[in-house]
Coordinates of C-alpha atoms and ligand atoms in Angstrom, one line a residue:
X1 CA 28.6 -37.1 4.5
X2 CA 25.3 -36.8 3.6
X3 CA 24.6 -33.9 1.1
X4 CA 21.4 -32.7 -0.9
X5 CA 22.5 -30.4 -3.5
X6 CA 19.8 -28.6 -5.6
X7 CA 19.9 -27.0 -9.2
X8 CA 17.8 -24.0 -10.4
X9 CA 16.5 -23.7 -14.0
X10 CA 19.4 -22.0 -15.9
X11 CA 21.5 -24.5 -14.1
X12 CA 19.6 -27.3 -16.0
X13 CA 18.4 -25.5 -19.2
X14 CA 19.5 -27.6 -21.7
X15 CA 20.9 -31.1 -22.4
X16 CA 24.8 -29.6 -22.3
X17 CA 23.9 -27.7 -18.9
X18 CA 22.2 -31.0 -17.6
X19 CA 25.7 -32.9 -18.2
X20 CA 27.4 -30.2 -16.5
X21 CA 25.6 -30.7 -13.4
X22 CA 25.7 -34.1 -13.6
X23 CA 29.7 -34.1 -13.6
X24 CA 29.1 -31.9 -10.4
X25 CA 27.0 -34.8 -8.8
X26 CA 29.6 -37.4 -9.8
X27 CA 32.4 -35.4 -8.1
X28 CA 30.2 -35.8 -4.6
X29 CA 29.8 -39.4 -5.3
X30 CA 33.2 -40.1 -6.2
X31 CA 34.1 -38.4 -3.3
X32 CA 32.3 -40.5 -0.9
X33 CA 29.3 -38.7 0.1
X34 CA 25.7 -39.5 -0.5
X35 CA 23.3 -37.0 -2.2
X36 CA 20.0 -36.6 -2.7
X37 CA 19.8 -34.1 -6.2
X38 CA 16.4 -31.8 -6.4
X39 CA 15.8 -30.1 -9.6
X40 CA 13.8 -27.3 -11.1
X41 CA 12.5 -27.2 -14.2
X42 CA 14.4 -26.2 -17.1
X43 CA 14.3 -22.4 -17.6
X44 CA 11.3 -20.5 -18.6
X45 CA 9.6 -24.2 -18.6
X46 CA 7.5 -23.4 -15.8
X47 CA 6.4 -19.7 -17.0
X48 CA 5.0 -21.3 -20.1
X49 CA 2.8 -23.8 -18.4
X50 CA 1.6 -21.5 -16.2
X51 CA 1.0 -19.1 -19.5
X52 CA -0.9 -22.4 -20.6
X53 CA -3.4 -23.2 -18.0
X54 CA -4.6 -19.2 -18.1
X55 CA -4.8 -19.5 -21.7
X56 CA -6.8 -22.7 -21.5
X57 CA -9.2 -21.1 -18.7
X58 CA -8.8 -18.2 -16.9
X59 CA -10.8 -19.2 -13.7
X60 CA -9.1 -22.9 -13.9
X61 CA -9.7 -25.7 -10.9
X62 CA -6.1 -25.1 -9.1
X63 CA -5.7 -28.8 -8.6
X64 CA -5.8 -29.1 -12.9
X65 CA -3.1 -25.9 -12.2
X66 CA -1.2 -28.2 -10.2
X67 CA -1.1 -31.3 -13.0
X68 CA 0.0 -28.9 -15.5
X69 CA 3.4 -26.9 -13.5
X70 CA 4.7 -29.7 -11.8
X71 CA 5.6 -31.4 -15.4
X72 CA 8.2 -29.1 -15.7
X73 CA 10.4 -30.7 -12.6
X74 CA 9.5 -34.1 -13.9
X75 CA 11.0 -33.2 -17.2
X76 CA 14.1 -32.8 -15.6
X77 CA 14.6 -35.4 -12.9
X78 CA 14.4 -38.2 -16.0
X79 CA 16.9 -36.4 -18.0
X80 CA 19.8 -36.0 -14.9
X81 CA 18.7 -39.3 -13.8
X82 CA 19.9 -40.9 -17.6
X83 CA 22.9 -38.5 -17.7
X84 CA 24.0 -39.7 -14.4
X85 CA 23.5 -43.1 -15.4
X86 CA 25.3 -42.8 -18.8
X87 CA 28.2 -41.8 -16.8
X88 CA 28.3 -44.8 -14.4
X89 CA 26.3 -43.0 -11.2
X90 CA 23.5 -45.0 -9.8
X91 CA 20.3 -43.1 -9.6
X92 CA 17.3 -43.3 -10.4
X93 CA 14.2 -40.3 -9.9
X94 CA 11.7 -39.5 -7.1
X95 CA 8.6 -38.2 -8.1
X96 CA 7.0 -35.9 -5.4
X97 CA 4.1 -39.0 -5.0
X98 CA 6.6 -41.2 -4.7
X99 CA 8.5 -40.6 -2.4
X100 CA 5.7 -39.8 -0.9
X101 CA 6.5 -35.5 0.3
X102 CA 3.3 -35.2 2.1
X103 CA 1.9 -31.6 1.6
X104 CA -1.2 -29.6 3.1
X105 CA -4.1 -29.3 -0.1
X106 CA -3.7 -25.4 -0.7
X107 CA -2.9 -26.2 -4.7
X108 CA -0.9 -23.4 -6.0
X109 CA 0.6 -22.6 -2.9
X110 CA 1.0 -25.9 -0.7
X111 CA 3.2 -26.4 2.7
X112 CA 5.5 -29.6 3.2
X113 CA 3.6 -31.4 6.0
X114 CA 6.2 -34.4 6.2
X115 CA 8.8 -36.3 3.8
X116 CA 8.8 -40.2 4.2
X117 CA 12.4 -40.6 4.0
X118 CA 12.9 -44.8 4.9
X119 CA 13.3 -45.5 1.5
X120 CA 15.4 -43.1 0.3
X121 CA 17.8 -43.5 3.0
X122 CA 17.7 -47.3 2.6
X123 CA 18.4 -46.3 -1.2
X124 CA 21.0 -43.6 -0.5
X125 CA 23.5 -46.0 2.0
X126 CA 23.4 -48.3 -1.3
X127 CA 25.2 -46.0 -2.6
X128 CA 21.9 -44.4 -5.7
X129 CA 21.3 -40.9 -6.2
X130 CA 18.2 -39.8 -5.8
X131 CA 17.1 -37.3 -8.0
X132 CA 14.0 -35.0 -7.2
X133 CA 12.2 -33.1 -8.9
X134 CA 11.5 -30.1 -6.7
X135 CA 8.2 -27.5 -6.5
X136 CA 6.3 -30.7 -5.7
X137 CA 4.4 -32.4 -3.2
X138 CA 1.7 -35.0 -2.3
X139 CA -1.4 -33.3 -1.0
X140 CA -4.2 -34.5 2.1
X141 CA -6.5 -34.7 -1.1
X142 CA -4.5 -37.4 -2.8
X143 CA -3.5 -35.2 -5.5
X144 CA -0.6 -33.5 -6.7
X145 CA 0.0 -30.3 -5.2
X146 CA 2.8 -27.5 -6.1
X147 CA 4.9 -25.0 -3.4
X148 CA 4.6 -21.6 -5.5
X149 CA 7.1 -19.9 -7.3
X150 CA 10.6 -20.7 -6.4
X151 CA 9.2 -23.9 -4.3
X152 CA 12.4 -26.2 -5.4
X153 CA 14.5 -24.2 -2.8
X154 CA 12.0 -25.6 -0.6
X155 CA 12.0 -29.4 -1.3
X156 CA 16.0 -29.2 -1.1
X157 CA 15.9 -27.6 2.1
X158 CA 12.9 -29.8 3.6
X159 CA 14.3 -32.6 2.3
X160 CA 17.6 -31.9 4.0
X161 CA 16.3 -31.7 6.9
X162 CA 14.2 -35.0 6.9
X163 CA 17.3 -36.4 5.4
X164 CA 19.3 -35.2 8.0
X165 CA 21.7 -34.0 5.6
X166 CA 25.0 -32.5 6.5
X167 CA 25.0 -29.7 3.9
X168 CA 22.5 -28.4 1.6
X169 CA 24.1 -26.8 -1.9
X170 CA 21.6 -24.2 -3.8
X171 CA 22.9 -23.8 -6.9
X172 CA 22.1 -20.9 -9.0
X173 CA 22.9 -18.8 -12.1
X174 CA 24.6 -16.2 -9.2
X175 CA 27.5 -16.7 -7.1
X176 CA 26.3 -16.3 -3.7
X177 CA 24.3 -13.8 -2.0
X178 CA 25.0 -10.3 -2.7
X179 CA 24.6 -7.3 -0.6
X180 CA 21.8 -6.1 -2.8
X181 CA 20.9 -6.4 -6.6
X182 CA 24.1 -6.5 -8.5
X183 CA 22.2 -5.4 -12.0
X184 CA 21.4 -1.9 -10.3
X185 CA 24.3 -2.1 -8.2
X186 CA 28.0 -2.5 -9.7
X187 CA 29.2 -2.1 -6.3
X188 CA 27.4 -4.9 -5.0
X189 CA 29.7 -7.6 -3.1
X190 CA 28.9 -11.3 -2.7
X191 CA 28.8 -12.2 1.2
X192 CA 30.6 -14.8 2.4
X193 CA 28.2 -15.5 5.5
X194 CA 24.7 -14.1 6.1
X195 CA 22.6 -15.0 9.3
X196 CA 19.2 -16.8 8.6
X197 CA 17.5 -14.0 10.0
X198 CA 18.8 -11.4 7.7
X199 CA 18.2 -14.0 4.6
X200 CA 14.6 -14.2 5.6
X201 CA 14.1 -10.8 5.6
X202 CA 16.1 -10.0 2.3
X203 CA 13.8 -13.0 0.5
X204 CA 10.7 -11.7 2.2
X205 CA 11.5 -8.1 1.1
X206 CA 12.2 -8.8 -2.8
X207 CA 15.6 -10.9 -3.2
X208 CA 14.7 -13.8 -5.4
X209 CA 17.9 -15.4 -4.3
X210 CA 15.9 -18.0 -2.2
X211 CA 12.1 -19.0 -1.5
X212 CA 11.2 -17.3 1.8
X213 CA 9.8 -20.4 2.7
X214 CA 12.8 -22.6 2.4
X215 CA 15.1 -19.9 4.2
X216 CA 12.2 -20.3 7.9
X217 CA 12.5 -24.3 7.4
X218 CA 16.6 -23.8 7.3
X219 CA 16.2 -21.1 10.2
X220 CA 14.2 -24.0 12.0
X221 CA 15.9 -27.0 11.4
X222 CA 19.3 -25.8 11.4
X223 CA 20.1 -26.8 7.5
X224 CA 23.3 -25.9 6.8
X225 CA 22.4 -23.9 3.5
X226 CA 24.9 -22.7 1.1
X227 CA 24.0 -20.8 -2.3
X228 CA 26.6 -20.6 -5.0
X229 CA 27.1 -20.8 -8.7
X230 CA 26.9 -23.9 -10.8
X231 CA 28.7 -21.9 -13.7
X232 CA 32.0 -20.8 -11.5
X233 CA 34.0 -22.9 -8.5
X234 CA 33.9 -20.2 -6.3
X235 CA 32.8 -20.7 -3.0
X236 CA 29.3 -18.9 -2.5
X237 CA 27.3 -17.6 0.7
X238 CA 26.9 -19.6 4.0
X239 CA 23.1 -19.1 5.6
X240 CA 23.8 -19.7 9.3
X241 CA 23.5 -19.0 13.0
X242 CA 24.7 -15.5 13.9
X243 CA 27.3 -16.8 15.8
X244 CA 29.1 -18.2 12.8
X245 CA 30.1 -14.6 11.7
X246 CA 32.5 -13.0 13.2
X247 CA 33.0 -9.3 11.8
X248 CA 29.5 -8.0 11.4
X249 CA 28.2 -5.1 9.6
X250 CA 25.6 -3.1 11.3
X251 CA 23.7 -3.3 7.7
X252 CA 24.6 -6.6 6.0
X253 CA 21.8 -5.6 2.6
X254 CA 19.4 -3.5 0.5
X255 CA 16.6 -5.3 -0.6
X256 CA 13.6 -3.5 -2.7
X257 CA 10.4 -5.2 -4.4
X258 CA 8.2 -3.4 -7.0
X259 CA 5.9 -5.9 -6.4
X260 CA 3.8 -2.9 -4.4
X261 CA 1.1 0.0 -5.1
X262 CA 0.2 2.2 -2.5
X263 CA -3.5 3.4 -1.5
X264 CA -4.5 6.4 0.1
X265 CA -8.1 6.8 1.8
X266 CA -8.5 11.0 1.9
X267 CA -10.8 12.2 4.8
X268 CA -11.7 9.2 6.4
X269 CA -14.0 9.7 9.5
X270 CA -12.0 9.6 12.4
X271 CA -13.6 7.4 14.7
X272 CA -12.8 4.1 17.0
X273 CA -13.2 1.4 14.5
X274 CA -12.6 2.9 11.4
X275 CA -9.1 0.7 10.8
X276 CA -11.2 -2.4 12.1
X277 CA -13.3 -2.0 9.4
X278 CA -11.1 -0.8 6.4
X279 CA -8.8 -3.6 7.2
X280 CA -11.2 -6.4 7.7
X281 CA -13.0 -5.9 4.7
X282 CA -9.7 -6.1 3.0
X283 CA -8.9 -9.3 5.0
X284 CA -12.3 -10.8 4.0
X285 CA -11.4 -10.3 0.4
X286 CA -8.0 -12.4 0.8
X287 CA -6.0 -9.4 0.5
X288 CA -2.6 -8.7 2.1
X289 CA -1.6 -5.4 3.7
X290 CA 1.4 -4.3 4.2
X291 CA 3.0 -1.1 5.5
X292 CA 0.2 0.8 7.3
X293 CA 0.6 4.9 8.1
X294 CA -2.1 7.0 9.2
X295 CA -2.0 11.0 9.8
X296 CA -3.2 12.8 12.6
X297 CA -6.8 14.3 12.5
X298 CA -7.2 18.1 12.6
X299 CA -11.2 18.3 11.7
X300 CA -12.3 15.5 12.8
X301 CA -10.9 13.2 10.0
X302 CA -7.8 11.8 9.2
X303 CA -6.1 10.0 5.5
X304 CA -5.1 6.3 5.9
X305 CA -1.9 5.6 3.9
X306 CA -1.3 1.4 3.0
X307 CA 0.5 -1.3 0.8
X308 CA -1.0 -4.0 -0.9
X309 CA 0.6 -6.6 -3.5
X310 CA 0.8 -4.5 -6.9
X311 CA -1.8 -7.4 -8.3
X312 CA -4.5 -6.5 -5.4
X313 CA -4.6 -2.8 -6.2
X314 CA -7.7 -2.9 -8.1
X315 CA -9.2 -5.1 -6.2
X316 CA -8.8 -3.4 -2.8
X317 CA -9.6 -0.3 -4.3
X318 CA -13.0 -1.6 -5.0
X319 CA -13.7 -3.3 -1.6
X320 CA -12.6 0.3 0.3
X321 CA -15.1 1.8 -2.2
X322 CA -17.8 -1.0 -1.9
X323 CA -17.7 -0.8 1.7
X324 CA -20.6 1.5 2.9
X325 CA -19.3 1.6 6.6
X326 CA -16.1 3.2 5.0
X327 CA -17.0 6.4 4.7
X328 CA -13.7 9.1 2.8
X329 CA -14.0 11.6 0.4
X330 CA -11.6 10.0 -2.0
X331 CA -9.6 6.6 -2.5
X332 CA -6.2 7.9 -4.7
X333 CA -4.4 4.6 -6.0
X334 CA -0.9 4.7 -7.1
X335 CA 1.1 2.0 -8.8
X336 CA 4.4 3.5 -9.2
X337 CA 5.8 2.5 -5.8
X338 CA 8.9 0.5 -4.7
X339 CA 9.8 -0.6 -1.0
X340 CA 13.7 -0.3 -0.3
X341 CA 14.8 -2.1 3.1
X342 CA 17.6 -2.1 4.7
X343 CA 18.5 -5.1 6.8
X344 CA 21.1 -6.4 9.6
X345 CA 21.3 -7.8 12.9
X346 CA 23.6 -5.2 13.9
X347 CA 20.8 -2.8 14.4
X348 CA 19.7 -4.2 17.4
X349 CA 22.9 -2.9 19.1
X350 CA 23.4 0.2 17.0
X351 CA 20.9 3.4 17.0
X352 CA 20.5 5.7 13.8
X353 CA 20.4 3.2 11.3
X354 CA 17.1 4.9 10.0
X355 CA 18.8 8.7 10.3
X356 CA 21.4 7.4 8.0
X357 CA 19.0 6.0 5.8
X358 CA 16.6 9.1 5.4
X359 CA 19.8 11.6 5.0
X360 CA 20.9 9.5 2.7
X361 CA 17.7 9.7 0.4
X362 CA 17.1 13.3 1.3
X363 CA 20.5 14.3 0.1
X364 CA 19.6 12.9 -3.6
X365 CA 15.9 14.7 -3.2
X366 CA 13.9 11.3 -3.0
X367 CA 10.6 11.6 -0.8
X368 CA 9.5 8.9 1.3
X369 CA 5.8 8.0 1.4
X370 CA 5.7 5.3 3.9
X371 CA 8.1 4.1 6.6
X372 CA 7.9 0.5 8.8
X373 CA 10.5 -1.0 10.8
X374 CA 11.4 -4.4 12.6
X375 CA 14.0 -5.2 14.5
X376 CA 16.6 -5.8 12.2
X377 CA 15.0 -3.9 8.7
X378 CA 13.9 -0.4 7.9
X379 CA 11.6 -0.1 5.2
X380 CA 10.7 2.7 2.7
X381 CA 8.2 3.1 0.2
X382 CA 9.6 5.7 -2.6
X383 CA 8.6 6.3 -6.4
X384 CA 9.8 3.5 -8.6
X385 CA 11.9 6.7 -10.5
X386 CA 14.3 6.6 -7.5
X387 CA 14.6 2.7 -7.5
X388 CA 17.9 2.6 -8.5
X389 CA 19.5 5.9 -6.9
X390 CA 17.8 5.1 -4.2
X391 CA 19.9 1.8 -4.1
X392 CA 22.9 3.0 -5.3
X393 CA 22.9 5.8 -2.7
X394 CA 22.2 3.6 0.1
X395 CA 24.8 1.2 -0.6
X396 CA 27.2 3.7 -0.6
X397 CA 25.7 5.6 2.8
X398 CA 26.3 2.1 4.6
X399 CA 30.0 1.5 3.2
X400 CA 28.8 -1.8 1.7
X401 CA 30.8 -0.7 -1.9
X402 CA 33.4 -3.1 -2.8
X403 CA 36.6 -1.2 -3.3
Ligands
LIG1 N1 9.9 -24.3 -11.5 C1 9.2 -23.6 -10.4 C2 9.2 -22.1 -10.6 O1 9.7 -21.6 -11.6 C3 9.9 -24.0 -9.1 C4 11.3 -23.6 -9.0 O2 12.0 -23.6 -9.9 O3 11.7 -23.3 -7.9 O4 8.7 -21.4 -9.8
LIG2 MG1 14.5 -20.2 -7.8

């Protein structure tokens, strides 16, 4: 078998941890199997070169950003390569460039375009591990390039897939995948299974189990992803197709993200065009929108209710404002917001997923501002107060609780 198995930064934190992984890499050697090993950077590495770079300059060249972050992974990738050495594993490490892992030349936030892989493979059937450092690519521009926060989980899974690999291990400080956030949650279970689907959506929507980015490229190419814990031997939680699991839940998790402020535009003329403009001025600034609501009109003008990323709020307040052909009486910002979602297949073939959801906040007195839906998720923007009744509440409406 052919395995890539990938380490997260408290897995890799110090020297001791590093050994600690490395035995885990042995035992898939010594068991036969190739592997390919990506690595983060140590713990809290990568915060404090990004703390650097805005410290040096504030407005700094992304592509200097870029040279500075990725150290972190390299860091790493030495360091397991000599442990694994010391105890009698070939390996040796594969910088991003050298490999090469071609990427787009977005610095700071850079897609995998292709991984050249000949080598490797040549290199893995010889029986050498190859150790990775993850988060890093090789951009159109020649230079290095990095795949935003959490972008490791990305290299493992892309290079799975170019590799081929039968099975792609995320390990992590958590043992699996849980229903929703076990700190707020003591009832909070570790799935066995969850469908790729339902994994996008929970990363999208605020678990930091897994980049959102890596979880589409498993969706796509079929990577067998598993996340578990490198500090237990328990089994973790299988990503996979949804014919894989057999007893479904009609909600399989909560997710929630602070990560949002809320605007409100107060007697907005109510007029064809009116969104068009509000909302492309806010695209033209580069700034995301999220959950949209607007009220009906009773005198001929109407409020406009929307998300943005809790960094953007200041920002998109002064574009709305800015904007003459946005005429309101009043733009109220509020950054004391939380989105809670709900998410599961299952509600495709079950109805009053949302009633349960809103009786279920109602009952412990918790407004909701905003409401959007998909297929398989129901979101709801509440005040961050609730955050955690909110949760616990919800868990318990959709008999997730473990007993
Ligand atoms: N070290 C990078 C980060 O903290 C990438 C990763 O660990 O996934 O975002
Ligand atoms: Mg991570």
């Amino acid at each position: 078998m052919r395995i890539v198995q990938k380490f997260g930064g408290t897995s890799v934190a110090d020297i001791e941890r590093i050994q600690a992984v490395a035995q885990r890499v042995k035992a898939e050697v010594d068991a036969g199997h190739q592997v390919a090993v990506v690595v983060s950077a140590m713990a809290g590495v990568t915060n404090q070169l990004v703390e650097y770079c805005g410290a040096a300059s504030p407005m700094h060249d992304a592509r200097e950003y870029d040279v500075v972050v990725s150290t972190g992974e390299q860091v790493t990738s030495g360091l397991l390569a000599m442990v694994l050495q010391n105890l009698g594993v070939q390996a040796r490490s594969w910088l991003g460039w050298q490999i090469p892992i071609h990427t787009d030349s977005v610095h700071g936030k850079a897609r995998i375009l292709s991984i050249d892989t000949a080598e490797l493979v040549n290199r893995l059937e010889d029986g050498q591990v190859a150790v990775v450092p993850g988060f890093q690519g090789l951009g159109e521009d020649s230079r290095i390039t990095t795949l935003g926060r959490g972008g490791s989980d990305t290299t493992a899974v892309a290079l799975a897939a170019a590799l081929k690999a039968d099975r792609c291990d995320i390990y992590t400080d958590v043992e699996g995948v849980y229903t929703t956030d076990p700190r707020i949650v003591p009832a909070a279970r570790k799935l066995d299974k969850i469908t790729y689907e339902e994994m996008l959506e929970m990363a999208s929507l605020g678990a930091k189990v897994l980049q959102t980015r890596s979880v589409e490229l498993a969706m796509n190419h079929h990577v067998r992803l598993q996340v578990l814990s490198s500090f237990a031997n328990t089994p973790g939680t299988l990503v996979c197709d949804e014919d894989e699991i057999v007893e479904k839940e009609i909600v399989s998790g909560i997710a929630y993200s602070g990560d949002e402020a809320k605007l409100t535009l107060v007697g907005v003329e109510d007029r064809p065009g009116i969104a068009a403009s509000i909302f492309g001025s806010l695209a033209d600034a580069s700034i995301n929108v999220d959950m949209i609501v607007q009220n009906v009109s009773e005198d001929g003008s109407t409020d406009v209710t929307f998300t943005v990323g809790r960094a953007d709020v200041d920002r998109a307040k002064q574009v709305v404002e800015n904007d003459d052909a946005i005429v309101c009486r009043e733009v109220r910002a509020d950054g004391q917001v939380v989105k809670v979602s709900v998410i599961g297949v299952g509600m495709r073939s079950h109805v009053g997923v949302a009633k349960t959801m809103f009786e279920a906040l109602a009952d412990k007195g918790i407004n909701i501002q905003v409401i959007s839906t998909s297929e398989i998720k129901v979101s709801v923007l509440i005040a961050e107060e609730y955050t955690e009744l909110a949760l616990r509440s919800l868990h318990t409406a959709f008999g997730l609780d473990s007993e």
